[in-house]
PDB file of C-alpha atoms in Angstrom:
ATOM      1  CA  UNK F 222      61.597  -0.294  31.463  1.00 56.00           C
ATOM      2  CA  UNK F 223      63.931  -1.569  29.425  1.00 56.00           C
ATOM      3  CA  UNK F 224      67.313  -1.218  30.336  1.00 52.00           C
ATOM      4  CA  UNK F 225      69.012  -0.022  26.652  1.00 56.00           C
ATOM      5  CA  UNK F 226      66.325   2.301  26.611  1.00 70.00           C
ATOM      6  CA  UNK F 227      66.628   3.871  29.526  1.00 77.00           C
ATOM      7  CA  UNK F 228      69.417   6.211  28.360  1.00 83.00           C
ATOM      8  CA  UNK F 229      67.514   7.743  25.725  1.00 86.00           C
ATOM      9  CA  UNK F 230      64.472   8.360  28.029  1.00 90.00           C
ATOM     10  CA  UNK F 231      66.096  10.553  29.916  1.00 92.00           C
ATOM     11  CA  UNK F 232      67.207  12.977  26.804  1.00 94.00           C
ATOM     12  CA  UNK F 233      63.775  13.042  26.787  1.00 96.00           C
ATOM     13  CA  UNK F 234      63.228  13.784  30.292  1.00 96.00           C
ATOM     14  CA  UNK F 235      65.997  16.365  30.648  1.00 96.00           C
ATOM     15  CA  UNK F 236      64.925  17.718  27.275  1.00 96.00           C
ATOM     16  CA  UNK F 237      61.141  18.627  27.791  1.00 97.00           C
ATOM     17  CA  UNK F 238      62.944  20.163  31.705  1.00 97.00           C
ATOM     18  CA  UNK F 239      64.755  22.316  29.453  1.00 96.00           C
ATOM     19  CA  UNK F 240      61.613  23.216  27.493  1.00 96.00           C
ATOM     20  CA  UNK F 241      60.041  24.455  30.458  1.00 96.00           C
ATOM     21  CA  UNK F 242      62.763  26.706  31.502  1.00 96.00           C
ATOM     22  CA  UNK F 243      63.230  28.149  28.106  1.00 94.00           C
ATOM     23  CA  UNK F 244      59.356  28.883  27.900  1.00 93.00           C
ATOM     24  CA  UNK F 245      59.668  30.499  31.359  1.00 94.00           C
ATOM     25  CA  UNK F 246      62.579  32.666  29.838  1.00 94.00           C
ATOM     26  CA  UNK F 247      61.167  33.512  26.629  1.00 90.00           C
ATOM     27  CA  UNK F 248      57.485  34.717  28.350  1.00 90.00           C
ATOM     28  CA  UNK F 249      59.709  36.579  30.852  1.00 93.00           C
ATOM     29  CA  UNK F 250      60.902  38.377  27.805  1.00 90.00           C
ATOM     30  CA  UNK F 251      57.548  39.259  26.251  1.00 89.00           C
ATOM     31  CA  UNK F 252      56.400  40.777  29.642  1.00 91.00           C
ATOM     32  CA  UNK F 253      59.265  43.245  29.406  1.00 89.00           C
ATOM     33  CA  UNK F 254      58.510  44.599  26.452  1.00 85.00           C
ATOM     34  CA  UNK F 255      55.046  44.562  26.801  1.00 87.00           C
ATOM     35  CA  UNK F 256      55.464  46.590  30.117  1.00 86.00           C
ATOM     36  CA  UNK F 257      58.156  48.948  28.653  1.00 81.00           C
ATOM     37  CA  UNK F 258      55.119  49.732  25.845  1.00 81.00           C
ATOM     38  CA  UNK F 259      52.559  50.590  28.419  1.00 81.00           C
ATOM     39  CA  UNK F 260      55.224  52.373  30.038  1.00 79.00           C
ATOM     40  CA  UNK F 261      55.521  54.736  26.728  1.00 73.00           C
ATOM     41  CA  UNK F 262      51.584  54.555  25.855  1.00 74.00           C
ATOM     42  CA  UNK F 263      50.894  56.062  29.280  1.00 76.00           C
ATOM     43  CA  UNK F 264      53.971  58.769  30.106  1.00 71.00           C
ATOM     44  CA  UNK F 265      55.243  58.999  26.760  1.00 64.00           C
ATOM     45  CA  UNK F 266      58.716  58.504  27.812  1.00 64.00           C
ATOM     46  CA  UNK F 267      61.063  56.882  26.086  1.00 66.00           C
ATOM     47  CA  UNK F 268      61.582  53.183  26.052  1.00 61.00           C
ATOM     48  CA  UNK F 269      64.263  52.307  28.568  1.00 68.00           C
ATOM     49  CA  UNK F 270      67.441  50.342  26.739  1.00 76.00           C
ATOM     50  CA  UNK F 271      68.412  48.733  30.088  1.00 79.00           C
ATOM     51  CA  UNK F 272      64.622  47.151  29.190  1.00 79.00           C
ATOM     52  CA  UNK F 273      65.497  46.104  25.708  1.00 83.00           C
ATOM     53  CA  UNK F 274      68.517  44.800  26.220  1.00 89.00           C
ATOM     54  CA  UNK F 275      67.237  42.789  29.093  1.00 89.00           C
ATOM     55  CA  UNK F 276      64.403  41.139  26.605  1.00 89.00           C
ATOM     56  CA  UNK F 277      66.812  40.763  24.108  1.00 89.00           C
ATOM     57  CA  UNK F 278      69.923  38.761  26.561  1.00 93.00           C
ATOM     58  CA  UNK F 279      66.773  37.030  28.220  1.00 93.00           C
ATOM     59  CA  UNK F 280      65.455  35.673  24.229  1.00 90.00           C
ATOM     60  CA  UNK F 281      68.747  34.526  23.415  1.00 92.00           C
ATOM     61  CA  UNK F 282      69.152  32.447  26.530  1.00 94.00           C
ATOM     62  CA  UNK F 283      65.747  31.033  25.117  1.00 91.00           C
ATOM     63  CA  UNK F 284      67.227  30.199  22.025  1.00 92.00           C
ATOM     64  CA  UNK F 285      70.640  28.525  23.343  1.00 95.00           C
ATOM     65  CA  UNK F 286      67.966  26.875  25.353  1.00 95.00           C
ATOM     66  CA  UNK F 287      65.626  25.574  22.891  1.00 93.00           C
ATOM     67  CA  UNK F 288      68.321  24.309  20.781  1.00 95.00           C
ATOM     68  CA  UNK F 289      69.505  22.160  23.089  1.00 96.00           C
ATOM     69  CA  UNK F 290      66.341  20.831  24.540  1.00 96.00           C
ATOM     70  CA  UNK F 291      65.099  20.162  20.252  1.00 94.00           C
ATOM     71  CA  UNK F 292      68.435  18.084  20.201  1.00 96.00           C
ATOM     72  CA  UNK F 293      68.198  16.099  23.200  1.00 96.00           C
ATOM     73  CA  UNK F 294      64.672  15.104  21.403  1.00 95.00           C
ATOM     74  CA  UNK F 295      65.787  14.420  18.162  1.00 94.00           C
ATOM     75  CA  UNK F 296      68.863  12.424  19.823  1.00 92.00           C
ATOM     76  CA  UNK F 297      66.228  10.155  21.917  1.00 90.00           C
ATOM     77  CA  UNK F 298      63.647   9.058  19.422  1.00 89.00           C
ATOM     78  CA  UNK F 299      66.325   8.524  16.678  1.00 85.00           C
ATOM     79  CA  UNK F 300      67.691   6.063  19.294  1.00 81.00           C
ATOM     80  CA  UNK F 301      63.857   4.990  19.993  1.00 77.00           C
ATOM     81  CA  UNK F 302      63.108   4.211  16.425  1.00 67.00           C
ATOM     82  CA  UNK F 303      60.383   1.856  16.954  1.00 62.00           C
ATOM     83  CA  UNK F 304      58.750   4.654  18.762  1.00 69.00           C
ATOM     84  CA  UNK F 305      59.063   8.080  17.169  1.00 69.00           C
ATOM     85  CA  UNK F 306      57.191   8.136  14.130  1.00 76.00           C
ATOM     86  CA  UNK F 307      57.603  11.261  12.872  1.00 88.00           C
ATOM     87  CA  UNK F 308      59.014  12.563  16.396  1.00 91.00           C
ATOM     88  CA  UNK F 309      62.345  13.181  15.273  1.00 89.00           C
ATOM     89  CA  UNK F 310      61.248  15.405  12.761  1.00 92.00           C
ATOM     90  CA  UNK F 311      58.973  17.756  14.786  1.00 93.00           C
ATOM     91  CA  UNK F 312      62.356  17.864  17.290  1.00 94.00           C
ATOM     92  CA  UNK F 313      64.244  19.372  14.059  1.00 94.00           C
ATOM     93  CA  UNK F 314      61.623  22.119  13.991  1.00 94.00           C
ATOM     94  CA  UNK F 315      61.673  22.508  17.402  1.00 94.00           C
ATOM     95  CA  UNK F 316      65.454  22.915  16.590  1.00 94.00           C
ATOM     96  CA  UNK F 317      64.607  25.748  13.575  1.00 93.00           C
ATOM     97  CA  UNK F 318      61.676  27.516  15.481  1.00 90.00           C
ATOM     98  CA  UNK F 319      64.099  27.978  18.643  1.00 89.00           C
ATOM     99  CA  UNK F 320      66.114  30.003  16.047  1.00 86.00           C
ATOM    100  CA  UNK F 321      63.652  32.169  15.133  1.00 83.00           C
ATOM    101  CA  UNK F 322      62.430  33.452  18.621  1.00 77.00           C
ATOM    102  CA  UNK F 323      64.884  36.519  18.573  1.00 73.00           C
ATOM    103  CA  UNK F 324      63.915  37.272  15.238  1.00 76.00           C
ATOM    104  CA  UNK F 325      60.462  36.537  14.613  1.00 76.00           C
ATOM    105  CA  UNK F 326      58.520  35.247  17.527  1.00 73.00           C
ATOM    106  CA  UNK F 327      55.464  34.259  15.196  1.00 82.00           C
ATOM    107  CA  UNK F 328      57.458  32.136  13.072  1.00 88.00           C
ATOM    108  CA  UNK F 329      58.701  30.512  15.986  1.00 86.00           C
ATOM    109  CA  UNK F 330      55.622  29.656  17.646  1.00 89.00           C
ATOM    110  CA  UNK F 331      54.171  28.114  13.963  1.00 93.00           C
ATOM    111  CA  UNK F 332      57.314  25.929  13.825  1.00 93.00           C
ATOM    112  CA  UNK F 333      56.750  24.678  17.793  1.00 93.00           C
ATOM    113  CA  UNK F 334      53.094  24.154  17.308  1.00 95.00           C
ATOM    114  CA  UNK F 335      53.814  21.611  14.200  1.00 96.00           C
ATOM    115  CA  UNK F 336      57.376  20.036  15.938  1.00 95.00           C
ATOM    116  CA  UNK F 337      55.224  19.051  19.073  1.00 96.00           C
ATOM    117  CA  UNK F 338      52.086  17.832  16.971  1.00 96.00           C
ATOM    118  CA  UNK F 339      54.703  15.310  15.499  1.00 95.00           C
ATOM    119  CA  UNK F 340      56.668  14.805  18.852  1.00 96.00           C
ATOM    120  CA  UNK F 341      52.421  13.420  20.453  1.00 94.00           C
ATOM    121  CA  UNK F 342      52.922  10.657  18.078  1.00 90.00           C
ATOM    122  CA  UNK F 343      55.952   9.390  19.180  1.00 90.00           C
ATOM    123  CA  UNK F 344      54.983   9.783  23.310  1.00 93.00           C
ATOM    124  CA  UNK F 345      52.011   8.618  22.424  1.00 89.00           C
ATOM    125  CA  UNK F 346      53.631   4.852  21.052  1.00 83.00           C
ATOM    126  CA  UNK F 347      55.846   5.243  24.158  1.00 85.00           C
ATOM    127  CA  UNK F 348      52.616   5.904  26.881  1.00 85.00           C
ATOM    128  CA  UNK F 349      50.869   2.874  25.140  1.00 77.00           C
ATOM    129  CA  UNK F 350      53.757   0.939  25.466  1.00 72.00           C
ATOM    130  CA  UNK F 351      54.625   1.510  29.230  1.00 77.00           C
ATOM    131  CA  UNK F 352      50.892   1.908  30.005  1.00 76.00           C
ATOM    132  CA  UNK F 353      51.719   6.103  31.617  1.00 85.00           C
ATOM    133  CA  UNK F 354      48.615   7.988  30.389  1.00 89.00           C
ATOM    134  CA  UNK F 355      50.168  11.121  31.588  1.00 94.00           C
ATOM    135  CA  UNK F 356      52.762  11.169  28.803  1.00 95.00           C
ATOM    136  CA  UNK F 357      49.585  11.490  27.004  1.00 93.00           C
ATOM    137  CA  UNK F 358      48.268  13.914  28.581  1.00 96.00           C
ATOM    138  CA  UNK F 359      50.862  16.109  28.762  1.00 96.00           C
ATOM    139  CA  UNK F 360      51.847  15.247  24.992  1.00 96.00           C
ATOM    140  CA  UNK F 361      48.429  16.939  23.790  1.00 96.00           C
ATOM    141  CA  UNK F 362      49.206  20.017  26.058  1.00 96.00           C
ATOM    142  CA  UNK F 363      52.654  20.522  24.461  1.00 96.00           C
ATOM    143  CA  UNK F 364      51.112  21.908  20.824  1.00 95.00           C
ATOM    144  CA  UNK F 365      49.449  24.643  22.631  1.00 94.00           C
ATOM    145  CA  UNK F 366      51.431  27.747  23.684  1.00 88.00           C
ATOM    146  CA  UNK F 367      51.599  29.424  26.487  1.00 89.00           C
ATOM    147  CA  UNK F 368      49.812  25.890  29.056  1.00 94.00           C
ATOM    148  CA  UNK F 369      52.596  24.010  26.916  1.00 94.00           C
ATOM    149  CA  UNK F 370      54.192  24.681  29.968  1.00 95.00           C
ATOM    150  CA  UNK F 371      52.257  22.519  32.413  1.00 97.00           C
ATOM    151  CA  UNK F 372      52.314  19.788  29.277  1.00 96.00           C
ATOM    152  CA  UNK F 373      56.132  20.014  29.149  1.00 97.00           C
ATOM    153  CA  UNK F 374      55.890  19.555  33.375  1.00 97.00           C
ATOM    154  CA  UNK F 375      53.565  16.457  33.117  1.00 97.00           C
ATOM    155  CA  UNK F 376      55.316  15.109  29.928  1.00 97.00           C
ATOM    156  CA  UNK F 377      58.866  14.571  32.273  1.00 96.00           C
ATOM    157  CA  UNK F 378      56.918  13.478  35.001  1.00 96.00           C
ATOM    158  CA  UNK F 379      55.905  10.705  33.057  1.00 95.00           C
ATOM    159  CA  UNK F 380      58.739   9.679  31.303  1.00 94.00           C
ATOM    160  CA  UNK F 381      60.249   9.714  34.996  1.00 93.00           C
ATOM    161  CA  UNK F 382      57.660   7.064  35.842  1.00 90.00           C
ATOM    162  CA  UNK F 383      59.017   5.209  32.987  1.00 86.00           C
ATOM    163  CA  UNK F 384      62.632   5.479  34.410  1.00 84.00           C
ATOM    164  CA  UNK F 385      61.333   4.395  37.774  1.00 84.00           C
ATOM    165  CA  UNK F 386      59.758   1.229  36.634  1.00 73.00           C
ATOM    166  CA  UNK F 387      61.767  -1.923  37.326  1.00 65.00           C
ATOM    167  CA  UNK F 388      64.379  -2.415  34.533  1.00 58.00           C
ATOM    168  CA  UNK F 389      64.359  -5.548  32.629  1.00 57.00           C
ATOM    169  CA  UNK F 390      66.614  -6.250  29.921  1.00 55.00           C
ATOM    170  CA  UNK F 391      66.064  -7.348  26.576  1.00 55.00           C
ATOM    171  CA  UNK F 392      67.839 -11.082  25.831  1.00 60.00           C
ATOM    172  CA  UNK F 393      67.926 -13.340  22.853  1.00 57.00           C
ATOM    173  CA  UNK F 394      65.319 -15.935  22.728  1.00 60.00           C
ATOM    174  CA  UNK F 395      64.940 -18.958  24.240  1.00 62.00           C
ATOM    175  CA  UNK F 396      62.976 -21.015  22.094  1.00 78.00           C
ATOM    176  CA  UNK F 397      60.216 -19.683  24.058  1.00 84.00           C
ATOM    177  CA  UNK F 398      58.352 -18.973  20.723  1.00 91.00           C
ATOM    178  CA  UNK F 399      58.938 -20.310  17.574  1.00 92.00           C
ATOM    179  CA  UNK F 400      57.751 -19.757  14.194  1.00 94.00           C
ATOM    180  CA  UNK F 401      55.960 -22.572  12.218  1.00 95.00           C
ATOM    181  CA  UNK F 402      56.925 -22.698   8.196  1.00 94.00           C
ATOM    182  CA  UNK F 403      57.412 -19.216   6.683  1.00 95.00           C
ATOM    183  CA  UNK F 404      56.072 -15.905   7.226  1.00 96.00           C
ATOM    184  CA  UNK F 405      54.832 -13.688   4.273  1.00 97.00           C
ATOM    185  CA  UNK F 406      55.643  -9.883   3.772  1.00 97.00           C
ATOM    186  CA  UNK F 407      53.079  -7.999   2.072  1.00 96.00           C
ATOM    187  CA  UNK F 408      53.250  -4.951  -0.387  1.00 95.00           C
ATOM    188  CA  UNK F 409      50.032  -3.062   1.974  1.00 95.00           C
ATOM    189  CA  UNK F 410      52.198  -3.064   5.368  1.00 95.00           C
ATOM    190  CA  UNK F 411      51.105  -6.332   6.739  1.00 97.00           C
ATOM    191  CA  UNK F 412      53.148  -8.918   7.615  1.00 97.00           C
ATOM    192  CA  UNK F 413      51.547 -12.672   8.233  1.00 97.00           C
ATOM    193  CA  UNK F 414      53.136 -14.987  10.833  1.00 97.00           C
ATOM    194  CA  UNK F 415      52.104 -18.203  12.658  1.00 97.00           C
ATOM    195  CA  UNK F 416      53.980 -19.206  15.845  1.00 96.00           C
ATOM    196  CA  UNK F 417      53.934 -21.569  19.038  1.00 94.00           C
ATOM    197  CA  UNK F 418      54.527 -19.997  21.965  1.00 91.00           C
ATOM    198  CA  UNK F 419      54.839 -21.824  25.044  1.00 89.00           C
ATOM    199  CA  UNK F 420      54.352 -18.352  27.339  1.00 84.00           C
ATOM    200  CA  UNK F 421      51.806 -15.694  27.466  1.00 81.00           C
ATOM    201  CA  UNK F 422      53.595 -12.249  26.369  1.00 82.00           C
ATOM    202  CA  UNK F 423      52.547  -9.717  24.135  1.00 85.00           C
ATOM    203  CA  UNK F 424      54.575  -8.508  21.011  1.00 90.00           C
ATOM    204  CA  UNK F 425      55.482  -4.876  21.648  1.00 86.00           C
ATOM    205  CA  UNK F 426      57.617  -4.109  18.226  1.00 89.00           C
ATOM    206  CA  UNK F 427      58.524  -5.342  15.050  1.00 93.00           C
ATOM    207  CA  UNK F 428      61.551  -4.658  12.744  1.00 94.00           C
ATOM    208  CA  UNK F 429      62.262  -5.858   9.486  1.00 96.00           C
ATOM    209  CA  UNK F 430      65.309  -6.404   9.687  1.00 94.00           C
ATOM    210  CA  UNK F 431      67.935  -4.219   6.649  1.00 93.00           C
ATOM    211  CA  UNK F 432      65.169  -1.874   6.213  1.00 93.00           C
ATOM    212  CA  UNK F 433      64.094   1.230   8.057  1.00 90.00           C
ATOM    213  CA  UNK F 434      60.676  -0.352   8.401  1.00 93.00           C
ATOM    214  CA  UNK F 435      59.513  -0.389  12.580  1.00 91.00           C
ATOM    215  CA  UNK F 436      57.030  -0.715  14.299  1.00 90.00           C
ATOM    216  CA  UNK F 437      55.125  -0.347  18.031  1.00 84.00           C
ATOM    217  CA  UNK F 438      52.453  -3.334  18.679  1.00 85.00           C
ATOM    218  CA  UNK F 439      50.531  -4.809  21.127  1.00 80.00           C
ATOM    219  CA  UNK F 440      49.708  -7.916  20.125  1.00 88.00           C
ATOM    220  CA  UNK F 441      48.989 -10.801  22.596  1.00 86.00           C
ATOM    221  CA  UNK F 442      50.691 -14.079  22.284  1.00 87.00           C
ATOM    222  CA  UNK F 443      48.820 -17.056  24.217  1.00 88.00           C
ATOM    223  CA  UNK F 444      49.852 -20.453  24.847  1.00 88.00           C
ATOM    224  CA  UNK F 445      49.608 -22.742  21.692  1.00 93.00           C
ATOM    225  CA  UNK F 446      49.761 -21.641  18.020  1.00 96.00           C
ATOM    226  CA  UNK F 447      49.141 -17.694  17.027  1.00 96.00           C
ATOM    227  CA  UNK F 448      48.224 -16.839  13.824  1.00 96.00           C
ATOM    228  CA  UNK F 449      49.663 -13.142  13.986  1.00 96.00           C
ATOM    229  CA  UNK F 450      48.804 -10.337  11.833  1.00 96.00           C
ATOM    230  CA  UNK F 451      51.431  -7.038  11.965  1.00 96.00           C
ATOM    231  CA  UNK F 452      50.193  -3.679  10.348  1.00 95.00           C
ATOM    232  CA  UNK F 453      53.617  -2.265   9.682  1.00 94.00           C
ATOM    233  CA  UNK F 454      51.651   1.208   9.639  1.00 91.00           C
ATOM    234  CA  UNK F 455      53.178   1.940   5.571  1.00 92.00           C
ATOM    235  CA  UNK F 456      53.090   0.564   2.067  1.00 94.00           C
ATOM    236  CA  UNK F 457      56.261  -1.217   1.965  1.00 95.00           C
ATOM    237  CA  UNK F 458      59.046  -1.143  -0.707  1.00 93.00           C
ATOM    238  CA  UNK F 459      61.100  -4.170  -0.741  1.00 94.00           C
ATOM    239  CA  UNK F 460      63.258  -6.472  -3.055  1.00 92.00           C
ATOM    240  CA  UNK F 461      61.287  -9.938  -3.417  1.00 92.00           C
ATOM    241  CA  UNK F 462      63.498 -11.683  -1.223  1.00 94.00           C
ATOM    242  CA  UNK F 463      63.522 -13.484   2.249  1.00 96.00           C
ATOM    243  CA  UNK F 464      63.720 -11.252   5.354  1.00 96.00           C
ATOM    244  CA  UNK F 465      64.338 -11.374   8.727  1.00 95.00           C
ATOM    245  CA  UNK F 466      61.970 -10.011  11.211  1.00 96.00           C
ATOM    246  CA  UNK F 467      62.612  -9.388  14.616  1.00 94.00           C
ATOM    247  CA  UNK F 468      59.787  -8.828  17.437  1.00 93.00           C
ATOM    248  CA  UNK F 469      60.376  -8.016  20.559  1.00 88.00           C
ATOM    249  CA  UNK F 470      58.099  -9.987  23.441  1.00 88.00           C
ATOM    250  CA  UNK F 471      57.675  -9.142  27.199  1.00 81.00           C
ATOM    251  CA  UNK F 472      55.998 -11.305  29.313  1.00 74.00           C
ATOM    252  CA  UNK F 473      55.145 -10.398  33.150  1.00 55.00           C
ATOM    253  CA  UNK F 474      58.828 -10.492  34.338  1.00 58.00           C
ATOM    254  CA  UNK F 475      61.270 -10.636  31.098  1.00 71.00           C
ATOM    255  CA  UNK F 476      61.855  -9.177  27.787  1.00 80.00           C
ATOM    256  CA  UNK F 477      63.337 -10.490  25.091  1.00 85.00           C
ATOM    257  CA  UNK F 478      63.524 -10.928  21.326  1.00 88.00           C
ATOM    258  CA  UNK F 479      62.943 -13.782  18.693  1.00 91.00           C
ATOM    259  CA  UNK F 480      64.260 -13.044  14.671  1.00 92.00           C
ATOM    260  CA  UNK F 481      62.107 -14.908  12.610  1.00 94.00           C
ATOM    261  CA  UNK F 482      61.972 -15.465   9.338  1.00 96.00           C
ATOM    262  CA  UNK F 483      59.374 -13.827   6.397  1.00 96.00           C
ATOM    263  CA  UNK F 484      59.707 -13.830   2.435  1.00 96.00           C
ATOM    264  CA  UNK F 485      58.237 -10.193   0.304  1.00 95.00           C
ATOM    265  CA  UNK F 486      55.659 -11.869  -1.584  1.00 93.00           C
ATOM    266  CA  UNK F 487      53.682  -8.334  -2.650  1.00 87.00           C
TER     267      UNK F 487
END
């Protein structure tokens, strides 16, 4: 793992901990009333307030809860923006749906079956970057309610991995790749490079640089001259101008990152 990452992974971490706490609390809630009903349906007495109220303190803890857990998320892929995607804006309607469970359950259950649909794509970029499949696992269990719980379990467990994993931190280059002429920037997302590396790596991301315009990759680098092809993923909008491009590289024992240079020639 990287070490100036390794912050924001555990907001992430702590965050989908939180998650399953608050959907313990909130279910916990839903039982109550649902056994006060029966309770009515079958005696016809009348529904107990010490019941209510219990539901009602119990939902509220699930929405202080909830909050906090969608801000830890939006807070660690902002930080991680060559991995969220749209992740950060699924955590903002994690954030608005954990409002909502007091009031109207329903809506809040829409709102946290979109946020997490948008919060798989950025676990996804970070389980194919780190090689855990069980972020990915888990990530695809989180958009369902109710077993979002054992997603939100197996979703921390992996980012622990992640934490675990020997730290390695990301340096300036040493001429350990260099670019040969100039690269081109294209209108359709793609980017066209051609460097000589003297290591075997692989290109994990790819920032140009001024823009908001990141990316994930996984692009091998061998020995020799690369003729390197990024999909930036988007159309992009840019002044016709010369950019800089930064990629990071990791090899089998050190990360670091080479700023190259690439002109917008749509």
């Amino acid at each position: 793992m990287i070490v100036n990452e390794a912050t924001e992974f555990s907001k992430l971490r702590n965050a989908f901990l939180l998650l399953t706490v608050t959907e313990i609390v909130y279910f916990s809630s839903i039982i109550i009333e649902i056994t006060e009903l029966l309770q009515v349906l079958s005696s016809g007495s009348i529904v107990s307030l010490n019941g209510l109220i219990t539901s009602l303190l119990l939902q509220i803890l699930a929405l202080i809860l909830g909050i906090i857990s969608g801000i830890f998320l939006y807070s660690g892929f902002r930080n991680l923006s060559a991995y969220k995607g749209r992740a950060d804006t699924g955590s903002l309607l994690v954030i608005v749906g954990s409002v909502f469970i007091p009031i109207i359950g329903f809506i809040s259950i829409i709102l946290f079956i979109i946020g997490f649909a948008l919060i798989k794509e950025g676990l996804d970029r970070i389980a194919n970057a780190y090689g855990e499949e069980l972020i990915k696992h888990g990530a695809i269990l989180n958009v369902f309610p109710i077993i979002s719980i054992i997603g939100f379990i197996i979703t921390a467990v992996g980012l622990n991995r992640i934490m675990n994993k020997p730290l390695t931190t990301t340096t300036v280059s040493s001429n350990q790749v260099k670019e040969i002429g100039l690269g081109i920037i294209r209108s359709n997302g793609y980017i066209y490079l051609t460097l000589d590396s003297k290591i075997y790596g692989t290109i994990t991301s790819a920032k140009i640089e001024g823009t908001p315009y990141s990316v994930m990759l996984s692009i091998p680098l061998t020995v020799g001259i690369n003729n390197v092809i990024i999909n930036m993923g988007t159309p992009l909008f840019l002044s016709p101008t010369q950019y800089k491009v930064t990629l990071v590289i990791t090899t089998g024992y050190s990360t670091f990152t080479e700023t190259l240079q690439a002109i917008y020639n749509p």
